[in-house]
Amino acid sequence: MGMERKRVLTVQDISCVGQCSMTVALPILSACGVEACPLPTAVLSTHTGGFGRPHIRSLAEDMMPMALHWREQGIYFDAILVGYLGSAEEIGHILSVAEQLTAPEGKLIVDPAMGDHGMLYSGFDSEYVSAMKPLCAGADYLLPNLTEACLLTGEAYREHYDREWVEMLADRLLDIGCKAVILTGVSFDELHTGVLMKDGKNSEYYAHRRLKGSCHGTGDIFAAVFTGMLARGETPERAVKAAAGYVLSCMELTARENRRGYGVMFEALLPKLFQHDGGDGNRSL
């Protein structure tokens, strides 16, 4: 590809059945042309949304010994993507990992996966939300949905809103300390959904057509594509567009195959990422 090979660390759980988190991130990052390295936080027999109560084994006590070994070997990462975590203990480890193992120009991308549709995921509480804030504050790019943005800022969740309210949410998140906010699942009408990206200087909104229903793992896919594209040299704006477009294509495929409960079918479309030239099919508003 005529580029220096970049190394990306992704920190999240392994859900063995149900496509999400680590099993989504690794192949997507690889398809983006970067070296994908896992730091698993836990192993689950299935994801937590629809297969009953999964068997879960925490790997929190293994995280720092692994990170220390990498540091001893002089292994550093051009990007660190943090996804779904299970405990406040893991969050504390990640802050240390990011501080010690991020390359000089490396970026920390945090997807504060902890809620949707105005509610916390099962197993999380207000203490977990509080523990997430220091990690979010250190992020170069913070990727919450609207529910997570409200949880982090203390704002009341809204089903209906306008651009001014979303901009305010983004500003509140920037005030926490992150350098840029990428708010996902932002819809100003029933036919479109999109992404609002804001840093200290600029605000941009990208929209594409909205599909009915939802799928497990779409946020994980978006975060992985964004990180992979960013690491391989795309601008943040192009990385956002590529991620949103890829998620839409995967959801369309999944809807045709009627497999929503198992997560998003993304595998057949991985060649699109490897061949991606920086263009996109979204419209910028």
Short mmCIF file of C-alpha atoms in Angstrom, two decimals, residues 21 45 67 71 73-74 90 108 121-122 148 155 176 178 194 197 237 272 283:
data_model
loop_
_atom_site.label_atom_id
_atom_site.label_comp_id
_atom_site.label_asym_id
_atom_site.label_seq_id
_atom_site.Cartn_x
_atom_site.Cartn_y
_atom_site.Cartn_z
CA SER A 21 -16.35 -6.15 20.29
CA SER A 45 -19.53 -17.29 25.80
CA ALA A 67 1.32 -4.39 28.95
CA ARG A 71 6.95 -2.11 27.35
CA GLN A 73 10.18 -5.24 24.50
CA GLY A 74 9.81 -1.66 23.25
CA GLU A 90 -10.31 -2.42 33.76
CA LEU A 108 -6.36 7.17 21.92
CA TYR A 121 -26.58 -1.63 29.69
CA SER A 122 -27.31 -4.31 32.29
CA GLU A 148 -23.65 7.66 26.43
CA GLU A 155 -27.94 15.73 30.58
CA ILE A 176 -14.56 16.98 30.09
CA CYS A 178 -11.27 14.98 25.10
CA GLY A 194 -25.76 10.32 10.97
CA MET A 197 -18.03 15.44 14.61
CA GLU A 237 -13.38 13.46 8.35
CA LYS A 272 -14.28 -2.73 0.53
CA ARG A 283 -23.61 13.37 1.87
#
